Amino acid sequence: MARAARARQDRQRSAAPRATGGRVTIHDVAQAANVSIGTVSRALNGRGGVHPETRRRVLATATELAYDPDRAARELSNRRSVAVALSVAHGYPRLTPFFVLFLQRFSDHLADSGLRVQDVPTGSDGLPERDADAFVLLGAHPDDPRIAHAERLGRPFVLVGHHPGVRCVAPDDEAGGRLAAEHLLRLGHESLLHVSAMPHSQAYADRARGFDEAVRAALQRSSALAVADDGTPLSGYRALRAHLEAGSCPTGIFAASDELASGCMTAAADLGVRVPSDVSIVGFDDLPEVGTRLTTIRQDIDALARETVTLLREALQGERIRSLRLPVSLVSRGTTAERR
Amino acid sequence: MARAARARQDRQRSAAPRATGGRVTIHDVAQAANVSIGTVSRALNGRGGVHPETRRRVLATATELAYDPDRAARELSNRRSVAVALSVAHGYPRLTPFFVLFLQRFSDHLADSGLRVQDVPTGSDGLPERDADAFVLLGAHPDDPRIAHAERLGRPFVLVGHHPGVRCVAPDDEAGGRLAAEHLLRLGHESLLHVSAMPHSQAYADRARGFDEAVRAALQRSSALAVADDGTPLSGYRALRAHLEAGSCPTGIFAASDELASGCMTAAADLGVRVPSDVSIVGFDDLPEVGTRLTTIRQDIDALARETVTLLREALQGERIRSLRLPVSLVSRGTTAERR
DNA sequence: CCCACTTCCGTAAACGCTTACGAAGCTGAT
DNA sequence: ATCAGCTTCGTAAGCGTTTACGGAAGTGGG
């Protein structure tokens, strides 16, 4: 042990570069900033008891050395070991591309913050499992039984979606709907159609409300509505196709998700309706897969995941309930044009 | 140190249950099996120098206590730190449900085996990144540029798919195709259709070959073919719909994937064709999402992921190239019936 | 009967991090 | 000048695992 201590000491004091296989460790940062590893850790994790000047110096050298804390070590040390269970909303039997993206970000942020996911039953549709320490509920429709259930369980949880009175984080769906309407209206479109999978989620409902309010404000009437079975491209395709075959011919379409939008574009193509010259289409999400061409409402998935983790930690520490709405923005690409 | 050593000793000797927050550690197993933690580790990891009888006892107590090695600790200790990059095949711009499932399993097995994924650019379509230590290529079509590229790079890689001369693992697609054909033929169907997204992957080509050979052997002629744009349900829908609207009416359909099959089922429904009374449909993959109703060719995704990790480790250790074909089986459910 | 060799196993260091504890330095009140 | 109390920081233990090293049996040959 005396030997070990000396070795560690040596390593800390020695000016020679460490031989840890290239990895920059907390020791390197400590050495470079002329402090101890304890101080580095405290500075980096925002713990108290560090002189502001010291903190600044540590942070600076850390970024300079491109220090990236080792996750395994952090997890092992933290032993925060919260088993986070993810549950996909009822009515979302499938794992949407959106959720896949979210999940990636989410587990990154979770690991970064020293927490660990023990169990990620992504496919599970039903109510959250008993043996988890915390829950993340993905999506919610207004009377989601999982919410009452999670509350009854008394375990910390956060909802990715929107529901009054619970800790939740969601994009500003209503504002997004409004943005879409205003964009279409500004381009001169008055024959409007909203394609949505409405009953399934609060998000869809909010998007519809924002869209509808803006439309009513401008035109004193509502737009038409085509309801898709679920949120898949195929459901969007069938919804629009059926609508067009029934004889109506909108010039502006707001699809409640990029997936629906992609189905709509295919349907339009199959029926000889050209985008954007015959009809303009606005999506929602800004998924990278379809996104390169589509005019859409962009939401920041990474921020969504990050804030989910923040709220989750707050929940774990029993802090006051707080909810977040994340801003969205319209990105105008090739599928909208002025009405001819 | 004397203090620490004694503490550890105490913990090891003491009969009292450990207070590690419920987690069963290697110490618990050691204590229960009356050996040291070193021996437990060696026994569990198949290292040499353990008496068979001792090994047996350790293994027994480990399973009895439901010992589950801590990943973080294992990673930290192992420090094998291989940066594995995943690359999705050209022509598969999207992350299919199949790959999502695969990915989950894959990273589990990777972590279990002490390796660590540093970078998983799942969405990346192009050629593998320069800074990875190893690659996993997902899917391949016959002239996949990524294969030549990976070989040129000289870094270990394994292909999930099939290609001569490289380390690869794949389900027995050809046998699967044959199974589907034989099933349909056995039910008396002779007016057959194959729905596929053929040019995109070797897997689809192999499935088609197996199917076609069995069909030719029985009927002395090929089945009809409907080509879908990609592998999505929507593409399957459009392919079948177009085919049926063109006037042909098959009684047995083999869709090259469950996703295609699900689109086919919707198309049939939309056109008033009943499954399975009017037409029988066989899928491929056995995805849990669509799988509860669909007659399909089952492949073992977990095994696929496990073997991928095995081959990856072999590649990392420079062992001889070896390829695997995993068995598939037909599971008969509600979408096939005897020809009326 | 002893020694070399092998087989089996226990000990403790190491992986990179967090954090409890305590030491050192400073402030201001006495 | 002294001391309590605060702030700031260094030290080292500990998270659960793997593995190098060496010790203790057991085996066989001289």
PDB file of N, CA and C in Angstrom, chain B residues 193-249:
ATOM      1  N   LEU B 193     -46.807 -15.034 -55.198  1.00  0.00           N
ATOM      2  CA  LEU B 193     -46.188 -13.727 -55.432  1.00  0.00           C
ATOM      3  C   LEU B 193     -45.104 -13.481 -54.387  1.00  0.00           C
ATOM      4  N   HIS B 194     -44.004 -12.972 -54.859  1.00  0.00           N
ATOM      5  CA  HIS B 194     -42.940 -12.606 -53.924  1.00  0.00           C
ATOM      6  C   HIS B 194     -42.821 -11.083 -53.896  1.00  0.00           C
ATOM      7  N   VAL B 195     -42.973 -10.495 -52.702  1.00  0.00           N
ATOM      8  CA  VAL B 195     -42.839  -9.049 -52.553  1.00  0.00           C
ATOM      9  C   VAL B 195     -41.503  -8.776 -51.876  1.00  0.00           C
ATOM     10  N   SER B 196     -40.668  -8.003 -52.540  1.00  0.00           N
ATOM     11  CA  SER B 196     -39.329  -7.786 -52.001  1.00  0.00           C
ATOM     12  C   SER B 196     -38.794  -6.421 -52.389  1.00  0.00           C
ATOM     13  N   ALA B 197     -37.753  -5.991 -51.696  1.00  0.00           N
ATOM     14  CA  ALA B 197     -37.077  -4.751 -52.066  1.00  0.00           C
ATOM     15  C   ALA B 197     -35.704  -5.126 -52.609  1.00  0.00           C
ATOM     16  N   MET B 198     -35.735  -6.090 -53.475  1.00  0.00           N
ATOM     17  CA  MET B 198     -34.571  -6.818 -53.960  1.00  0.00           C
ATOM     18  C   MET B 198     -33.213  -6.116 -54.114  1.00  0.00           C
ATOM     19  N   PRO B 199     -33.126  -5.097 -54.883  1.00  0.00           N
ATOM     20  CA  PRO B 199     -31.766  -4.666 -55.196  1.00  0.00           C
ATOM     21  C   PRO B 199     -31.008  -4.180 -53.963  1.00  0.00           C
ATOM     22  N   HIS B 200     -31.717  -3.986 -52.871  1.00  0.00           N
ATOM     23  CA  HIS B 200     -31.090  -3.305 -51.753  1.00  0.00           C
ATOM     24  C   HIS B 200     -30.141  -4.137 -50.922  1.00  0.00           C
ATOM     25  N   SER B 201     -30.364  -5.409 -50.838  1.00  0.00           N
ATOM     26  CA  SER B 201     -29.482  -6.152 -49.942  1.00  0.00           C
ATOM     27  C   SER B 201     -29.316  -7.587 -50.374  1.00  0.00           C
ATOM     28  N   GLN B 202     -28.204  -8.107 -49.987  1.00  0.00           N
ATOM     29  CA  GLN B 202     -27.894  -9.494 -50.256  1.00  0.00           C
ATOM     30  C   GLN B 202     -28.913 -10.398 -49.572  1.00  0.00           C
ATOM     31  N   ALA B 203     -29.359  -9.981 -48.393  1.00  0.00           N
ATOM     32  CA  ALA B 203     -30.328 -10.794 -47.657  1.00  0.00           C
ATOM     33  C   ALA B 203     -31.588 -11.012 -48.493  1.00  0.00           C
ATOM     34  N   TYR B 204     -32.098  -9.924 -49.070  1.00  0.00           N
ATOM     35  CA  TYR B 204     -33.291 -10.043 -49.902  1.00  0.00           C
ATOM     36  C   TYR B 204     -33.034 -10.946 -51.102  1.00  0.00           C
ATOM     37  N   ALA B 205     -31.868 -10.806 -51.683  1.00  0.00           N
ATOM     38  CA  ALA B 205     -31.529 -11.634 -52.840  1.00  0.00           C
ATOM     39  C   ALA B 205     -31.516 -13.105 -52.447  1.00  0.00           C
ATOM     40  N   ASP B 206     -30.917 -13.411 -51.301  1.00  0.00           N
ATOM     41  CA  ASP B 206     -30.845 -14.801 -50.857  1.00  0.00           C
ATOM     42  C   ASP B 206     -32.221 -15.381 -50.549  1.00  0.00           C
ATOM     43  N   ARG B 207     -33.041 -14.552 -49.901  1.00  0.00           N
ATOM     44  CA  ARG B 207     -34.391 -15.020 -49.592  1.00  0.00           C
ATOM     45  C   ARG B 207     -35.150 -15.330 -50.873  1.00  0.00           C
ATOM     46  N   ALA B 208     -34.984 -14.459 -51.843  1.00  0.00           N
ATOM     47  CA  ALA B 208     -35.658 -14.642 -53.125  1.00  0.00           C
ATOM     48  C   ALA B 208     -35.159 -15.919 -53.807  1.00  0.00           C
ATOM     49  N   ARG B 209     -33.874 -16.156 -53.748  1.00  0.00           N
ATOM     50  CA  ARG B 209     -33.324 -17.333 -54.396  1.00  0.00           C
ATOM     51  C   ARG B 209     -33.876 -18.609 -53.772  1.00  0.00           C
ATOM     52  N   GLY B 210     -33.840 -18.653 -52.435  1.00  0.00           N
ATOM     53  CA  GLY B 210     -34.360 -19.830 -51.754  1.00  0.00           C
ATOM     54  C   GLY B 210     -35.814 -20.080 -52.104  1.00  0.00           C
ATOM     55  N   PHE B 211     -36.584 -19.003 -52.097  1.00  0.00           N
ATOM     56  CA  PHE B 211     -38.003 -19.106 -52.419  1.00  0.00           C
ATOM     57  C   PHE B 211     -38.183 -19.602 -53.845  1.00  0.00           C
ATOM     58  N   ASP B 212     -37.489 -18.975 -54.745  1.00  0.00           N
ATOM     59  CA  ASP B 212     -37.648 -19.275 -56.157  1.00  0.00           C
ATOM     60  C   ASP B 212     -37.253 -20.711 -56.488  1.00  0.00           C
ATOM     61  N   GLU B 213     -36.154 -21.148 -55.905  1.00  0.00           N
ATOM     62  CA  GLU B 213     -35.699 -22.516 -56.189  1.00  0.00           C
ATOM     63  C   GLU B 213     -36.739 -23.536 -55.752  1.00  0.00           C
ATOM     64  N   ALA B 214     -37.274 -23.324 -54.566  1.00  0.00           N
ATOM     65  CA  ALA B 214     -38.275 -24.274 -54.071  1.00  0.00           C
ATOM     66  C   ALA B 214     -39.533 -24.235 -54.943  1.00  0.00           C
ATOM     67  N   VAL B 215     -39.900 -23.040 -55.372  1.00  0.00           N
ATOM     68  CA  VAL B 215     -41.084 -22.902 -56.218  1.00  0.00           C
ATOM     69  C   VAL B 215     -40.872 -23.596 -57.558  1.00  0.00           C
ATOM     70  N   ARG B 216     -39.735 -23.345 -58.165  1.00  0.00           N
ATOM     71  CA  ARG B 216     -39.427 -23.966 -59.463  1.00  0.00           C
ATOM     72  C   ARG B 216     -39.397 -25.478 -59.344  1.00  0.00           C
ATOM     73  N   ALA B 217     -38.804 -25.932 -58.256  1.00  0.00           N
ATOM     74  CA  ALA B 217     -38.713 -27.387 -58.081  1.00  0.00           C
ATOM     75  C   ALA B 217     -40.101 -28.012 -58.031  1.00  0.00           C
ATOM     76  N   ALA B 218     -41.048 -27.305 -57.459  1.00  0.00           N
ATOM     77  CA  ALA B 218     -42.380 -27.873 -57.299  1.00  0.00           C
ATOM     78  C   ALA B 218     -43.275 -27.617 -58.505  1.00  0.00           C
ATOM     79  N   LEU B 219     -43.198 -26.412 -59.046  1.00  0.00           N
ATOM     80  CA  LEU B 219     -44.154 -26.030 -60.099  1.00  0.00           C
ATOM     81  C   LEU B 219     -43.551 -25.907 -61.493  1.00  0.00           C
ATOM     82  N   GLN B 220     -42.253 -26.048 -61.579  1.00  0.00           N
ATOM     83  CA  GLN B 220     -41.563 -25.905 -62.872  1.00  0.00           C
ATOM     84  C   GLN B 220     -41.695 -24.507 -63.470  1.00  0.00           C
ATOM     85  N   ARG B 221     -41.983 -23.533 -62.626  1.00  0.00           N
ATOM     86  CA  ARG B 221     -42.008 -22.161 -63.090  1.00  0.00           C
ATOM     87  C   ARG B 221     -41.783 -21.217 -61.896  1.00  0.00           C
ATOM     88  N   SER B 222     -41.452 -19.979 -62.200  1.00  0.00           N
ATOM     89  CA  SER B 222     -41.190 -19.025 -61.129  1.00  0.00           C
ATOM     90  C   SER B 222     -42.475 -18.381 -60.648  1.00  0.00           C
ATOM     91  N   SER B 223     -42.395 -17.762 -59.490  1.00  0.00           N
ATOM     92  CA  SER B 223     -43.533 -17.016 -58.997  1.00  0.00           C
ATOM     93  C   SER B 223     -43.478 -15.608 -59.574  1.00  0.00           C
ATOM     94  N   ALA B 224     -44.542 -14.870 -59.388  1.00  0.00           N
ATOM     95  CA  ALA B 224     -44.536 -13.461 -59.786  1.00  0.00           C
ATOM     96  C   ALA B 224     -43.719 -12.675 -58.775  1.00  0.00           C
ATOM     97  N   LEU B 225     -43.314 -11.482 -59.179  1.00  0.00           N
ATOM     98  CA  LEU B 225     -42.496 -10.657 -58.283  1.00  0.00           C
ATOM     99  C   LEU B 225     -43.022  -9.233 -58.270  1.00  0.00           C
ATOM    100  N   ALA B 226     -43.170  -8.695 -57.075  1.00  0.00           N
ATOM    101  CA  ALA B 226     -43.531  -7.281 -56.945  1.00  0.00           C
ATOM    102  C   ALA B 226     -42.407  -6.596 -56.183  1.00  0.00           C
ATOM    103  N   VAL B 227     -41.836  -5.581 -56.775  1.00  0.00           N
ATOM    104  CA  VAL B 227     -40.686  -4.934 -56.155  1.00  0.00           C
ATOM    105  C   VAL B 227     -41.100  -3.668 -55.415  1.00  0.00           C
ATOM    106  N   ALA B 228     -40.719  -3.607 -54.157  1.00  0.00           N
ATOM    107  CA  ALA B 228     -41.003  -2.423 -53.343  1.00  0.00           C
ATOM    108  C   ALA B 228     -39.782  -1.501 -53.374  1.00  0.00           C
ATOM    109  N   ASP B 229     -40.037  -0.214 -53.180  1.00  0.00           N
ATOM    110  CA  ASP B 229     -38.959   0.763 -53.272  1.00  0.00           C
ATOM    111  C   ASP B 229     -37.884   0.542 -52.209  1.00  0.00           C
ATOM    112  N   ASP B 230     -38.348   0.428 -50.988  1.00  0.00           N
ATOM    113  CA  ASP B 230     -37.412   0.181 -49.909  1.00  0.00           C
ATOM    114  C   ASP B 230     -38.040  -0.921 -49.064  1.00  0.00           C
ATOM    115  N   GLY B 231     -37.722  -1.015 -47.828  1.00  0.00           N
ATOM    116  CA  GLY B 231     -38.282  -2.108 -47.057  1.00  0.00           C
ATOM    117  C   GLY B 231     -39.442  -1.712 -46.165  1.00  0.00           C
ATOM    118  N   THR B 232     -39.915  -0.484 -46.283  1.00  0.00           N
ATOM    119  CA  THR B 232     -40.927   0.006 -45.348  1.00  0.00           C
ATOM    120  C   THR B 232     -42.307  -0.596 -45.614  1.00  0.00           C
ATOM    121  N   PRO B 233     -43.155  -0.580 -44.601  1.00  0.00           N
ATOM    122  CA  PRO B 233     -44.526  -1.045 -44.791  1.00  0.00           C
ATOM    123  C   PRO B 233     -45.200  -0.299 -45.939  1.00  0.00           C
ATOM    124  N   LEU B 234     -44.958   1.009 -46.012  1.00  0.00           N
ATOM    125  CA  LEU B 234     -45.571   1.786 -47.085  1.00  0.00           C
ATOM    126  C   LEU B 234     -45.154   1.268 -48.458  1.00  0.00           C
ATOM    127  N   SER B 235     -43.886   0.948 -48.610  1.00  0.00           N
ATOM    128  CA  SER B 235     -43.436   0.455 -49.913  1.00  0.00           C
ATOM    129  C   SER B 235     -44.066  -0.900 -50.220  1.00  0.00           C
ATOM    130  N   GLY B 236     -44.237  -1.714 -49.155  1.00  0.00           N
ATOM    131  CA  GLY B 236     -44.888  -2.996 -49.354  1.00  0.00           C
ATOM    132  C   GLY B 236     -46.343  -2.814 -49.759  1.00  0.00           C
ATOM    133  N   TYR B 237     -46.971  -1.867 -49.119  1.00  0.00           N
ATOM    134  CA  TYR B 237     -48.359  -1.541 -49.425  1.00  0.00           C
ATOM    135  C   TYR B 237     -48.504  -1.164 -50.889  1.00  0.00           C
ATOM    136  N   ARG B 238     -47.667  -0.240 -51.306  1.00  0.00           N
ATOM    137  CA  ARG B 238     -47.771   0.255 -52.685  1.00  0.00           C
ATOM    138  C   ARG B 238     -47.443  -0.827 -53.697  1.00  0.00           C
ATOM    139  N   ALA B 239     -46.446  -1.646 -53.370  1.00  0.00           N
ATOM    140  CA  ALA B 239     -46.067  -2.711 -54.299  1.00  0.00           C
ATOM    141  C   ALA B 239     -47.223  -3.687 -54.500  1.00  0.00           C
ATOM    142  N   LEU B 240     -47.815  -4.128 -53.393  1.00  0.00           N
ATOM    143  CA  LEU B 240     -48.903  -5.099 -53.529  1.00  0.00           C
ATOM    144  C   LEU B 240     -50.133  -4.458 -54.156  1.00  0.00           C
ATOM    145  N   ARG B 241     -50.431  -3.254 -53.728  1.00  0.00           N
ATOM    146  CA  ARG B 241     -51.615  -2.576 -54.254  1.00  0.00           C
ATOM    147  C   ARG B 241     -51.524  -2.429 -55.769  1.00  0.00           C
ATOM    148  N   ALA B 242     -50.358  -1.966 -56.215  1.00  0.00           N
ATOM    149  CA  ALA B 242     -50.159  -1.809 -57.667  1.00  0.00           C
ATOM    150  C   ALA B 242     -50.309  -3.151 -58.369  1.00  0.00           C
ATOM    151  N   HIS B 243     -49.753  -4.181 -57.772  1.00  0.00           N
ATOM    152  CA  HIS B 243     -49.799  -5.503 -58.386  1.00  0.00           C
ATOM    153  C   HIS B 243     -51.232  -6.008 -58.502  1.00  0.00           C
ATOM    154  N   LEU B 244     -51.982  -5.837 -57.421  1.00  0.00           N
ATOM    155  CA  LEU B 244     -53.365  -6.310 -57.436  1.00  0.00           C
ATOM    156  C   LEU B 244     -54.221  -5.480 -58.379  1.00  0.00           C
ATOM    157  N   GLU B 245     -53.982  -4.169 -58.370  1.00  0.00           N
ATOM    158  CA  GLU B 245     -54.772  -3.303 -59.241  1.00  0.00           C
ATOM    159  C   GLU B 245     -54.485  -3.577 -60.713  1.00  0.00           C
ATOM    160  N   ALA B 246     -53.290  -4.146 -60.960  1.00  0.00           N
ATOM    161  CA  ALA B 246     -52.960  -4.499 -62.343  1.00  0.00           C
ATOM    162  C   ALA B 246     -53.671  -5.778 -62.764  1.00  0.00           C
ATOM    163  N   GLY B 247     -54.424  -6.364 -61.847  1.00  0.00           N
ATOM    164  CA  GLY B 247     -55.277  -7.467 -62.248  1.00  0.00           C
ATOM    165  C   GLY B 247     -54.882  -8.855 -61.803  1.00  0.00           C
ATOM    166  N   SER B 248     -53.686  -9.022 -61.315  1.00  0.00           N
ATOM    167  CA  SER B 248     -53.305 -10.374 -60.916  1.00  0.00           C
ATOM    168  C   SER B 248     -53.863 -10.676 -59.532  1.00  0.00           C
ATOM    169  N   CYS B 249     -54.108 -11.939 -59.274  1.00  0.00           N
ATOM    170  CA  CYS B 249     -54.637 -12.283 -57.960  1.00  0.00           C
ATOM    171  C   CYS B 249     -54.017 -13.543 -57.405  1.00  0.00           C
TER     172      CYS B 249
END
